[in-house]
Coordinates of C-alpha atoms in Angstrom, one line a residue:
Chain F
M1 CA -0.1 -13.7 -20.8
D2 CA 0.4 -11.9 -23.7
C3 CA 3.2 -14.3 -25.1
I4 CA 1.1 -17.5 -23.6
N5 CA -1.6 -16.8 -25.6
Q6 CA 0.5 -16.0 -29.1
L7 CA 2.2 -19.5 -28.2
A8 CA -1.4 -21.3 -28.2
Q9 CA -2.2 -19.1 -31.6
C10 CA 1.0 -20.7 -33.1
L11 CA 0.8 -24.2 -31.9
N12 CA -2.8 -23.6 -33.4
Q13 CA -1.6 -22.4 -37.1
G14 CA 1.3 -25.4 -36.4
G15 CA -2.1 -27.8 -37.3
M16 CA -2.5 -28.2 -33.5
D17 CA -6.6 -28.5 -32.0
A18 CA -7.0 -25.5 -30.7
G19 CA -8.6 -26.5 -27.3
L20 CA -5.3 -29.0 -26.6
A21 CA -2.8 -25.4 -27.9
Q22 CA -4.6 -23.5 -25.3
F23 CA -4.0 -26.6 -23.2
I24 CA -0.9 -26.6 -24.0
S25 CA -0.1 -22.8 -23.4
I26 CA -1.8 -23.0 -20.3
F27 CA 0.1 -25.9 -18.7
L28 CA 3.3 -24.2 -19.5
G29 CA 2.1 -20.7 -17.9
V30 CA 1.8 -22.7 -14.8
V31 CA 4.7 -24.7 -15.0
L32 CA 7.2 -21.7 -15.5
V33 CA 4.4 -19.7 -13.2
A34 CA 5.6 -22.9 -10.4
T35 CA 9.6 -23.2 -11.4
F36 CA 10.7 -19.4 -10.9
P37 CA 10.5 -19.5 -7.3
L38 CA 12.1 -22.8 -6.8
L39 CA 15.2 -21.5 -9.0
V40 CA 15.0 -18.4 -7.3
T41 CA 15.1 -20.4 -4.0
I42 CA 18.4 -22.1 -4.9
L43 CA 19.6 -18.9 -4.8
L44 CA 18.4 -17.0 -1.6
I45 CA 19.9 -20.1 -0.2
W46 CA 23.2 -19.3 -1.0
V47 CA 22.1 -15.5 0.3
E48 CA 21.0 -16.4 3.4
R49 CA 24.1 -18.5 4.5
K50 CA 26.6 -15.9 3.4
F51 CA 24.7 -12.8 5.1
A52 CA 24.5 -15.1 8.0
A53 CA 27.8 -15.7 8.2
R54 CA 29.1 -11.8 7.2
I55 CA 26.9 -10.9 10.7
Q56 CA 28.5 -13.6 12.6
D57 CA 31.5 -11.9 11.2
R58 CA 32.4 -15.7 9.8
I59 CA 33.2 -16.7 6.0
G60 CA 30.0 -19.0 5.5
P61 CA 30.0 -21.0 2.3
N62 CA 33.5 -20.6 0.2
R63 CA 34.7 -23.5 -1.5
V64 CA 32.1 -24.8 -3.7
G65 CA 32.4 -23.0 -6.6
P66 CA 33.2 -18.8 -7.0
F67 CA 32.2 -17.2 -4.0
G68 CA 30.5 -21.1 -3.0
L69 CA 27.7 -20.5 -5.3
L70 CA 27.4 -23.9 -6.1
Q71 CA 27.2 -25.1 -2.4
P72 CA 23.0 -25.3 -2.5
I73 CA 23.2 -27.8 -5.1
A74 CA 26.2 -29.7 -3.5
D75 CA 23.2 -29.7 -0.7
V76 CA 20.7 -31.0 -2.7
V77 CA 22.5 -33.8 -4.3
K78 CA 24.1 -34.6 -1.1
L79 CA 20.0 -34.7 0.4
L80 CA 18.7 -36.8 -2.9
G81 CA 21.4 -39.7 -2.1
K82 CA 19.9 -39.4 1.8
E83 CA 17.9 -42.1 3.2
N84 CA 13.9 -41.4 3.7
I85 CA 13.3 -42.1 6.8
T86 CA 9.7 -43.3 8.0
P87 CA 9.7 -43.6 11.9
T88 CA 7.6 -46.7 13.2
G89 CA 3.9 -45.9 14.3
A90 CA 3.8 -42.7 12.0
D91 CA 0.7 -42.1 10.0
K92 CA 2.1 -43.0 6.8
P93 CA -0.3 -41.2 4.4
I94 CA -0.1 -37.4 6.1
Y95 CA 3.3 -37.9 6.7
N96 CA 4.1 -37.9 3.6
L97 CA 1.7 -35.3 2.4
A98 CA 3.0 -33.2 4.7
P99 CA 5.7 -31.6 2.6
P100 CA 4.3 -31.2 -0.3
F101 CA 1.2 -29.1 1.0
M102 CA 4.3 -27.1 2.7
V103 CA 5.8 -26.2 -0.8
A104 CA 2.4 -25.9 -2.2
A105 CA 0.8 -23.1 0.6
V106 CA 3.9 -20.9 -0.8
L107 CA 3.9 -21.9 -4.5
L108 CA -0.2 -21.0 -4.6
V109 CA 0.8 -17.3 -4.0
W110 CA 3.1 -17.3 -7.4
A111 CA -0.4 -17.4 -9.3
V112 CA -1.7 -13.8 -8.5
M113 CA 1.6 -12.1 -8.0
P114 CA 1.9 -9.7 -10.9
L115 CA 5.3 -9.8 -11.9
T116 CA 5.0 -7.0 -15.0
P117 CA 2.3 -5.1 -16.8
Y118 CA 1.4 -8.0 -18.6
H119 CA 2.9 -10.9 -17.3
F120 CA 0.6 -13.2 -14.1
G121 CA -0.3 -15.9 -13.9
V122 CA -4.0 -15.5 -13.4
D123 CA -5.0 -11.4 -11.5
L124 CA -8.0 -12.5 -9.4
E125 CA -10.7 -10.2 -8.1
I126 CA -10.3 -11.3 -4.5
G127 CA -5.9 -11.8 -4.6
A128 CA -5.8 -10.5 -1.8
L129 CA -7.5 -12.7 0.2
Y130 CA -6.7 -15.8 -1.7
V131 CA -2.9 -14.9 -0.8
I132 CA -3.8 -15.1 3.1
T133 CA -6.2 -17.2 2.3
V134 CA -3.8 -20.3 0.8
A135 CA -1.0 -19.3 3.5
S136 CA -3.6 -21.2 6.3
I137 CA -2.6 -24.6 4.6
G138 CA 1.1 -24.1 5.4
T139 CA -0.9 -24.1 8.9
L140 CA -2.4 -27.3 8.1
A141 CA 1.1 -29.0 7.2
V142 CA 2.6 -28.7 9.9
M143 CA -0.2 -29.5 12.1
M144 CA -0.5 -32.9 9.9
A145 CA 3.9 -33.1 10.5
G146 CA 3.6 -32.7 13.7
W147 CA 0.5 -35.2 15.0
A148 CA 1.7 -37.9 11.5
S149 CA 5.3 -38.1 13.3
N150 CA 4.4 -40.0 16.3
N151 CA 6.8 -37.8 18.4
K152 CA 6.1 -35.4 21.9
Y153 CA 9.0 -33.2 20.3
A154 CA 7.2 -33.1 16.9
L155 CA 3.5 -32.1 18.3
L156 CA 4.8 -29.6 20.6
G157 CA 6.0 -27.9 17.8
A158 CA 2.9 -27.8 15.8
F159 CA 0.8 -27.4 18.2
R160 CA 3.5 -24.3 19.1
V161 CA 3.1 -23.2 15.8
V162 CA -0.6 -23.3 14.9
A163 CA -0.7 -21.3 18.1
Q164 CA 1.6 -18.1 16.6
L165 CA 0.7 -19.4 12.7
I166 CA -3.7 -18.3 13.4
S167 CA -2.5 -15.3 16.6
Y168 CA -0.6 -13.3 13.6
E169 CA -2.8 -14.3 10.8
V170 CA -4.9 -11.0 12.7
P171 CA -3.2 -8.7 12.2
L172 CA -2.1 -9.9 8.9
A173 CA -5.0 -9.5 7.5
M174 CA -5.8 -6.4 8.6
A175 CA -3.1 -4.6 8.1
V176 CA -3.3 -6.0 4.2
L177 CA -7.0 -4.3 4.7
I178 CA -5.0 -0.6 4.4
P179 CA -3.6 -1.2 0.2
V180 CA -7.3 -2.9 -0.6
M181 CA -8.8 0.4 1.0
L182 CA -6.7 2.4 -0.3
A183 CA -6.8 1.0 -4.1
G184 CA -10.2 0.5 -3.7
S185 CA -9.4 -3.0 -5.4
M186 CA -8.3 -6.7 -3.9
S187 CA -7.0 -7.4 -6.8
L188 CA -2.7 -7.6 -6.2
Q189 CA -2.8 -5.9 -10.1
G190 CA -5.1 -3.0 -9.3
I191 CA -3.1 -2.1 -5.9
V192 CA -0.1 -2.4 -7.8
K193 CA -1.7 -0.1 -10.3
A194 CA -3.4 2.3 -8.0
Q195 CA 0.4 3.2 -6.1
Y196 CA 1.5 5.1 -9.9
G197 CA 1.6 8.6 -8.5
M198 CA 2.3 7.3 -4.8
W199 CA 3.4 4.3 -2.7
F200 CA 1.2 3.0 -0.3
V201 CA 4.5 3.0 2.5
F202 CA 4.5 6.4 2.8
A203 CA 0.3 7.2 3.4
A204 CA 0.1 4.2 4.9
P205 CA 3.8 3.1 7.5
I206 CA 2.0 1.6 10.1
S207 CA 0.4 -1.0 8.0
A208 CA 3.9 -1.9 6.3
I209 CA 5.0 -2.4 9.8
L210 CA 2.6 -4.3 11.1
F211 CA 2.2 -6.4 7.7
F212 CA 6.1 -7.0 8.1
I213 CA 5.8 -8.1 12.0
S214 CA 3.1 -10.4 11.7
S215 CA 4.6 -12.0 8.2
Q216 CA 8.0 -12.5 10.2
A217 CA 6.4 -14.7 12.2
E218 CA 4.1 -16.5 10.0
T219 CA 8.1 -18.1 8.3
G220 CA 8.4 -18.8 11.9
R221 CA 12.0 -16.6 12.1
A222 CA 13.9 -15.6 14.2
P223 CA 12.6 -13.3 16.6
F224 CA 9.3 -15.7 16.3
D225 CA 11.3 -19.6 15.3
L226 CA 10.1 -20.8 18.8
L227 CA 8.4 -23.3 16.3
E228 CA 11.8 -25.5 16.2
A229 CA 13.4 -23.9 18.6
E230 CA 16.3 -26.1 18.9
S231 CA 17.0 -25.4 22.7
E232 CA 13.9 -26.5 23.8
L233 CA 12.3 -29.2 21.2
V234 CA 15.1 -30.3 20.1
A235 CA 14.2 -29.5 15.9
G236 CA 10.2 -28.9 16.3
F237 CA 7.4 -30.2 13.7
N238 CA 10.3 -31.4 11.1
I239 CA 11.9 -33.8 12.9
E240 CA 11.5 -36.8 12.5
Y241 CA 11.5 -36.4 8.8
S242 CA 15.2 -36.9 6.3
G243 CA 16.4 -36.5 2.9
M244 CA 14.3 -34.8 0.2
K245 CA 11.4 -34.1 2.8
F246 CA 12.6 -32.6 5.1
A247 CA 14.6 -30.3 2.1
M248 CA 11.4 -29.4 1.1
F249 CA 10.4 -27.5 3.8
F250 CA 13.4 -25.8 4.3
A251 CA 12.1 -24.9 0.7
G252 CA 9.1 -23.8 1.6
E253 CA 10.2 -22.0 4.7
F254 CA 13.2 -20.3 2.3
M255 CA 10.2 -19.1 -0.4
H256 CA 8.2 -17.6 2.4
V257 CA 10.6 -15.7 3.0
F258 CA 10.8 -14.0 -0.5
T259 CA 7.5 -14.7 -0.9
N260 CA 7.2 -12.2 1.7
G261 CA 9.6 -9.7 0.0
V262 CA 7.5 -9.4 -2.9
L263 CA 4.1 -9.2 -1.4
M264 CA 5.5 -6.1 0.6
A265 CA 6.9 -4.7 -2.1
V266 CA 3.5 -5.4 -3.9
F267 CA 0.9 -4.2 -1.3
F268 CA 3.3 -1.0 -0.2
T269 CA 6.2 -0.3 -3.2
G270 CA 4.4 0.0 -6.0
G271 CA 5.5 -3.4 -6.8
W272 CA 6.6 -3.1 -10.7
I273 CA 6.4 0.4 -10.6
G274 CA 10.0 2.0 -12.2
P275 CA 10.8 4.0 -14.8
F276 CA 10.8 3.4 -18.8
V277 CA 8.3 0.2 -17.2
E278 CA 5.9 1.3 -19.7
Q279 CA 8.2 1.1 -22.9
L280 CA 9.9 -2.1 -21.0
P281 CA 7.6 -4.4 -19.7
W282 CA 10.2 -7.2 -18.2
L283 CA 11.6 -4.5 -16.7
G284 CA 9.1 -4.2 -14.2
L285 CA 10.3 -7.9 -13.2
I286 CA 13.7 -6.4 -12.2
Y287 CA 12.1 -3.7 -10.4
L288 CA 9.4 -6.3 -7.7
L289 CA 12.9 -8.3 -7.3
G290 CA 14.5 -5.5 -6.4
K291 CA 12.5 -4.2 -3.8
A292 CA 11.3 -7.2 -2.6
S293 CA 15.4 -8.5 -2.2
I294 CA 15.2 -4.8 -0.1
W295 CA 13.3 -6.6 2.2
Y296 CA 14.3 -9.2 2.2
T297 CA 17.5 -8.1 3.4
I298 CA 15.8 -6.3 6.1
S299 CA 14.1 -9.5 6.7
L300 CA 17.3 -11.6 7.3
W301 CA 18.7 -8.5 8.8
V302 CA 16.1 -9.4 11.8
R303 CA 16.5 -12.9 11.5
N304 CA 20.4 -12.2 12.5
S305 CA 20.4 -10.0 14.8
V306 CA 17.5 -10.3 17.3
P307 CA 17.0 -13.1 19.9
R308 CA 14.4 -15.6 20.7
L309 CA 10.7 -14.2 22.1
R310 CA 9.2 -16.3 25.1
I311 CA 6.3 -18.2 24.5
D312 CA 4.1 -15.7 26.2
Q313 CA 5.9 -12.7 25.9
M314 CA 5.3 -13.4 22.1
M315 CA 1.1 -13.9 22.4
D316 CA 1.5 -11.3 24.5
F317 CA 3.2 -8.7 21.5
N318 CA 0.2 -9.9 19.6
W319 CA -2.8 -9.8 21.5
K320 CA -1.9 -6.9 23.7
F321 CA -0.3 -4.2 21.2
L322 CA 0.0 -5.8 17.4
V323 CA -3.8 -6.4 16.8
P324 CA -5.1 -3.4 19.1
M325 CA -3.1 -1.0 17.0
S326 CA -4.0 -2.6 13.9
I327 CA -7.7 -2.3 15.0
L328 CA -7.5 1.4 15.7
N329 CA -5.4 1.6 12.5
V330 CA -8.2 0.5 10.1
L331 CA -11.0 2.9 11.9
V332 CA -8.6 5.6 12.0
I333 CA -7.5 5.1 8.2
A334 CA -11.2 3.9 7.1
F335 CA -12.6 7.6 8.9
L336 CA -9.9 9.2 7.3
L337 CA -10.3 8.1 3.5
Q338 CA -14.2 9.3 4.3
V339 CA -13.1 13.2 5.4
I340 CA -11.0 13.3 2.8
K341 CA -13.7 12.2 -0.2
Q342 CA -16.2 15.1 2.3
V343 CA -13.7 16.8 1.3
G344 CA -12.5 16.7 -2.1
L345 CA -9.1 15.9 -1.6
T346 CA -9.0 12.5 -3.1
P347 CA -6.1 12.9 -6.0
I348 CA -8.4 13.2 -9.4
D349 CA -5.9 11.1 -11.2
P350 CA -3.9 8.1 -9.0
G351 CA -1.4 8.2 -11.0
N352 CA 0.0 12.0 -10.3
F353 CA 2.5 12.7 -8.2
I354 CA 0.9 16.4 -6.9
Q355 CA -2.6 15.1 -6.5
N356 CA -1.5 12.5 -4.6
L357 CA 0.1 14.7 -1.6
P358 CA -2.3 16.2 0.2
Q359 CA -4.6 12.4 0.5
T360 CA -0.7 10.9 1.8
V361 CA -0.3 13.7 4.5
V362 CA -3.3 13.4 6.1
L363 CA -3.0 9.8 6.1
L364 CA 0.4 10.2 7.2
L365 CA -0.3 12.6 10.3
G366 CA -3.0 9.3 11.0
N367 CA -0.2 7.6 11.0
V368 CA 2.1 10.1 13.9
F369 CA -1.0 9.6 15.8
V370 CA -1.6 6.5 16.2
G371 CA 1.6 5.4 16.5
Y372 CA 2.0 7.8 18.7
V373 CA -1.2 6.6 21.1
M374 CA -0.8 3.0 20.9
L375 CA 3.4 4.2 22.5
S376 CA 2.4 5.9 24.4
W377 CA -0.9 3.7 26.0
V378 CA 2.3 1.4 26.1
R379 CA 4.8 3.0 27.7
S380 CA 2.3 3.6 31.0
K381 CA 1.0 0.0 30.9
G382 CA 5.0 0.2 31.6
R383 CA 5.0 2.0 34.1
Q384 CA 2.1 0.8 35.8
A385 CA 3.8 -3.0 36.0
R386 CA 7.1 -0.9 37.1
A387 CA 5.5 0.7 39.9
A388 CA 3.2 -2.6 41.4
D389 CA 6.7 -4.0 41.3
E390 CA 8.2 -2.0 43.2
A391 CA 5.4 -2.0 45.6
K392 CA 5.6 -6.2 45.9
K393 CA 9.4 -5.9 46.8
M394 CA 8.8 -2.4 48.9
T395 CA 5.5 -4.5 51.7
A396 CA 7.7 -7.6 51.5
A397 CA 10.8 -6.1 52.6
T398 CA 8.9 -4.7 55.0
V399 CA 6.8 -7.2 55.9
H400 CA 10.3 -9.5 56.5
A401 CA 11.7 -6.9 58.4
V402 CA 8.6 -7.2 60.8
G403 CA 9.3 -10.6 61.4
D404 CA 12.6 -10.5 62.1
Chain K
M1 CA -44.4 -25.7 -25.7
G2 CA -45.7 -28.7 -26.8
A3 CA -42.4 -29.6 -29.3
R4 CA -40.4 -29.1 -26.8
F5 CA -41.1 -31.6 -24.2
A6 CA -41.5 -33.7 -27.4
G7 CA -37.8 -33.1 -28.0
Q8 CA -36.8 -34.2 -24.2
D9 CA -38.6 -37.0 -23.9
A10 CA -37.2 -38.3 -27.2
A11 CA -34.2 -37.2 -25.1
N12 CA -35.1 -39.4 -22.6
R13 CA -35.9 -42.4 -24.4
A14 CA -32.8 -42.6 -25.9
F15 CA -31.4 -42.0 -22.5
L16 CA -33.0 -44.8 -21.3
R17 CA -31.5 -47.1 -24.6
G18 CA -27.7 -46.7 -23.7
D19 CA -27.7 -43.8 -26.2
G20 CA -27.5 -40.9 -23.2
W21 CA -23.7 -42.0 -21.9
V22 CA -22.8 -40.8 -25.4
M23 CA -24.0 -37.3 -25.2
V24 CA -23.2 -36.8 -21.9
V25 CA -19.7 -37.8 -22.6
G26 CA -19.6 -36.2 -26.6
G27 CA -21.1 -32.6 -24.3
L28 CA -18.5 -33.2 -20.8
T29 CA -17.4 -29.5 -21.1
P30 CA -14.5 -28.4 -18.3
Q31 CA -17.3 -27.0 -15.6
A32 CA -18.7 -30.7 -16.0
I33 CA -15.4 -31.9 -15.3
A34 CA -14.5 -29.4 -12.3
F35 CA -18.1 -29.9 -10.8
G36 CA -18.0 -34.1 -10.8
F37 CA -14.1 -33.5 -9.4
F38 CA -15.3 -31.8 -6.6
T39 CA -18.4 -33.5 -5.9
I40 CA -16.5 -36.6 -5.5
L41 CA -13.8 -34.5 -3.4
T42 CA -17.0 -33.4 -1.2
L43 CA -18.7 -36.6 -1.3
G44 CA -15.5 -39.0 -0.6
G45 CA -14.4 -36.5 2.4
A46 CA -17.9 -36.5 4.5
C47 CA -17.4 -40.6 4.0
G48 CA -13.5 -40.3 4.4
V49 CA -15.0 -38.9 8.3
V50 CA -17.7 -41.3 9.2
L51 CA -16.3 -44.4 7.7
N52 CA -12.6 -43.6 9.6
K53 CA -11.2 -45.3 12.7
N54 CA -8.8 -42.7 13.6
L55 CA -10.2 -39.4 14.6
V56 CA -7.5 -37.2 13.3
R57 CA -7.6 -38.4 10.0
G58 CA -11.3 -37.7 10.0
A59 CA -10.8 -34.2 10.9
V60 CA -8.4 -34.5 7.4
W61 CA -10.9 -35.7 6.0
L62 CA -13.3 -32.8 7.0
I63 CA -10.6 -30.9 5.5
V64 CA -11.1 -32.1 2.3
S65 CA -14.6 -32.4 2.3
L66 CA -14.6 -28.7 2.8
F67 CA -12.7 -28.3 0.2
G68 CA -14.5 -29.5 -2.3
I69 CA -17.1 -27.4 -1.8
A70 CA -14.7 -24.0 -1.7
G71 CA -14.4 -25.4 -5.4
M72 CA -18.2 -25.9 -6.2
F73 CA -18.5 -21.6 -4.1
V74 CA -15.7 -21.1 -7.5
L75 CA -18.4 -23.3 -10.4
L76 CA -21.1 -20.9 -9.5
S77 CA -19.1 -18.0 -9.9
A78 CA -19.2 -16.6 -5.9
P79 CA -15.1 -16.7 -6.1
F80 CA -15.4 -14.6 -2.9
L81 CA -17.1 -17.4 -0.9
A82 CA -15.2 -20.0 -2.5
A83 CA -12.0 -17.8 -0.1
V84 CA -13.8 -17.2 2.6
Q85 CA -15.0 -21.0 2.9
V86 CA -11.1 -21.6 3.2
M87 CA -9.7 -19.0 5.3
V88 CA -12.8 -20.2 7.8
Y89 CA -13.1 -23.7 7.1
I90 CA -10.3 -24.7 6.4
G91 CA -8.1 -22.4 8.0
A92 CA -9.5 -21.7 11.2
I93 CA -12.6 -24.2 12.3
G94 CA -10.6 -27.4 10.5
I95 CA -7.3 -26.6 12.2
L96 CA -9.0 -25.8 15.4
F97 CA -10.6 -29.7 15.0
T98 CA -7.4 -31.4 14.0
F99 CA -6.2 -29.3 17.8
A100 CA -9.0 -30.3 20.2
V101 CA -8.4 -34.2 18.5
M102 CA -4.7 -34.2 19.5
L103 CA -5.1 -32.5 23.1
T104 CA -8.1 -34.7 23.9
R105 CA -5.6 -38.1 23.7
S106 CA -8.2 -40.4 24.6
M107 CA -10.0 -39.6 21.4
T108 CA -6.7 -40.2 19.0
N109 CA -7.0 -44.1 19.6
L110 CA -10.7 -45.6 19.6
R111 CA -11.1 -48.3 18.3
Q112 CA -14.9 -47.9 18.0
R113 CA -16.1 -47.3 14.4
F114 CA -20.2 -46.2 15.3
T115 CA -21.3 -45.2 18.0
A116 CA -24.3 -47.1 20.3
Q117 CA -26.6 -44.4 18.8
W118 CA -25.8 -45.3 14.9
W119 CA -29.0 -46.5 13.9
S120 CA -31.2 -43.4 16.1
A121 CA -29.2 -41.0 13.7
L122 CA -29.4 -43.4 10.8
I123 CA -33.2 -42.5 10.4
V124 CA -32.6 -39.2 11.5
V125 CA -30.1 -38.7 8.1
G126 CA -32.1 -40.6 5.8
M127 CA -35.1 -38.9 6.4
L128 CA -33.5 -35.8 5.9
F129 CA -32.1 -37.0 2.7
V130 CA -34.8 -38.5 1.3
F131 CA -36.8 -35.3 2.3
L132 CA -34.5 -32.9 0.5
M133 CA -34.9 -35.2 -2.4
V134 CA -38.3 -35.5 -3.0
S135 CA -38.2 -31.5 -2.4
V136 CA -36.0 -31.2 -5.2
I137 CA -37.5 -33.9 -7.8
V138 CA -41.2 -33.0 -6.7
P139 CA -42.0 -29.0 -6.8
V140 CA -43.0 -29.0 -3.8
W141 CA -42.4 -25.4 -3.1
G142 CA -42.9 -23.8 -6.8
G143 CA -40.8 -25.4 -9.2
V144 CA -36.9 -25.0 -10.2
A145 CA -35.9 -22.5 -12.6
P146 CA -33.1 -24.6 -14.0
E147 CA -30.8 -21.0 -14.3
L148 CA -26.8 -20.7 -15.6
A149 CA -24.7 -19.7 -12.8
G150 CA -22.9 -19.1 -15.3
E151 CA -25.4 -15.0 -16.2
V152 CA -25.3 -13.7 -12.3
V153 CA -22.1 -12.5 -11.8
A154 CA -21.6 -10.2 -8.9
T155 CA -18.1 -8.7 -8.9
T156 CA -17.1 -8.8 -4.8
T157 CA -17.7 -4.3 -5.0
D158 CA -21.5 -5.9 -5.7
L159 CA -20.7 -8.1 -2.8
G160 CA -19.4 -5.0 -0.4
A161 CA -21.8 -2.5 -1.1
A162 CA -24.6 -4.4 -1.0
L163 CA -23.7 -5.5 2.6
V164 CA -23.6 -1.7 3.9
D165 CA -26.4 0.0 2.2
G166 CA -29.4 0.4 3.9
N167 CA -31.5 -0.8 1.3
Q168 CA -29.3 -4.5 1.1
F169 CA -27.9 -6.4 3.8
V170 CA -27.1 -4.3 6.6
L171 CA -29.0 -5.1 9.1
P172 CA -28.3 -8.8 8.6
F173 CA -24.8 -7.9 8.4
E174 CA -24.6 -5.9 11.7
V175 CA -27.0 -8.1 13.9
A176 CA -24.0 -10.9 12.3
S177 CA -21.2 -9.3 14.0
L178 CA -22.7 -8.4 16.7
L179 CA -23.3 -12.3 17.8
L180 CA -19.8 -13.0 16.6
T181 CA -18.4 -10.0 19.0
A182 CA -20.9 -11.2 22.0
A183 CA -20.1 -15.1 21.4
M184 CA -16.5 -14.0 21.1
I185 CA -16.3 -12.1 24.7
G186 CA -18.3 -15.1 25.6
A187 CA -15.6 -17.5 25.1
I188 CA -12.8 -15.2 26.7
V189 CA -14.8 -15.1 30.0
I190 CA -15.3 -18.9 29.7
A191 CA -11.6 -19.1 29.4
R192 CA -10.4 -16.2 31.1
Q193 CA -8.7 -17.7 34.9
H194 CA -10.6 -16.4 37.9
E195 CA -7.9 -14.0 39.5
E196 CA -9.9 -12.5 42.4
E197 CA -10.1 -16.5 43.7

């Protein structure tokens, strides 16, 4: 907010009313924070299409501009020119409100994002909770779109989304709890600053994985893309939308994926932290976006190489694997943190790499323990299920043989 | 004391003469504007719930109303409660309401605005309203100390410490969590298919 405060002073000295100057500067700040992710999204659409094309052994967009870079702009012009259709029997106000809600749900997350040490929209005391809270508005938007379209495929798609989003919010929130416990703060700026000595991904790799998987599910991307399973639901909740309203849903989705990358960077890989960030705060933004891009690329890679799950498999995976794992993870980490505190291994200066080592090693061992317990439990479950299957087949065969 | 009351009297008289409106507009702080906005959201949303024929729209209005209450929490310097209000009431309960309403097809096409018992509900609600107004205006249970919300700021850290501190709220907190766990297990038991039958 440094530059923005200076702007207010500038305007004030130029003879403007103090209140008005403050209002204008805050307004400009809001516009900047809200526009930045939208502009990034235009580029991301190209990145995503090119990346998917290379994975599928195609070339991808290559006609408009150098390397097809201007393709998204051509798409936007095309979408702007399309007719906005409202189906008969649609609930008009709700139908029209749903797409802006979808975009707003993602944009609101950027309000608390720490971009550099000194540049952020607002440093909320409850930042981490706010991020999870705002995501629930996206669920509402999908629900509104699905119902207001007056189309049974849209409604079916919306039901699936809500079931999926509400379920995967549980491990997501549990995973965010770990960085909050490690940093002792819910403010995103506080969480980033607590990682000066050591990134949380080393102390809590399991919660990083849990957060990554559940945020992939929250965006509704493959392997969790049941909400728009083309072969089953035509297109899902957004089937009746066209033109810019359709584009808003997709802009929301693209932005959500990248925002999740940024959140991964903030919670687990140190946000804007990097060399020389103290001298040149703007470098922080480059570090943050760089780290976010790595997570974003992994997300695209998973999306383009893993097939879609069935809905019961998806629910089983969440409630019988991710949720127990996240609960066990929280219990073990909380216990170990208390033990570390009592023994006196807590780093006196959290910014010191060497002092962070004992705590990180202990927590990492705790993570290994959690991972081992969960995986061996799943293995024994699978073995039991296979044995039961075999037994059933055997009895069926004997009954058949006797019957003959 | 006497002087203060006299001053208040003068202000009241000025208000009755119509000068009050000038005063109100002159002292319009951002908090007052926000309070007005959230009040309109809360009450307007509530009216929308009651007066709408369409149940799904009613559920959406309910969400608007609950959002207004979340804004009130922010104005009372309780951001944590505001976030919880949005997460629990809008993100979970509001969505489950819409879900349930949509699943029951007969409920989405209701054409009646009121049920047959609307007058009994009106009497009960009216009595509750009068009771609340009287108890706020007439200090039956001791006067209400006018306390500025801005002066009682507690951080989220304080809240967290209060929930696990043996001298503060650890017992209510544990009882509430036990109750919620029991409710959750009960829901699972009811929803579970009876495999042995």
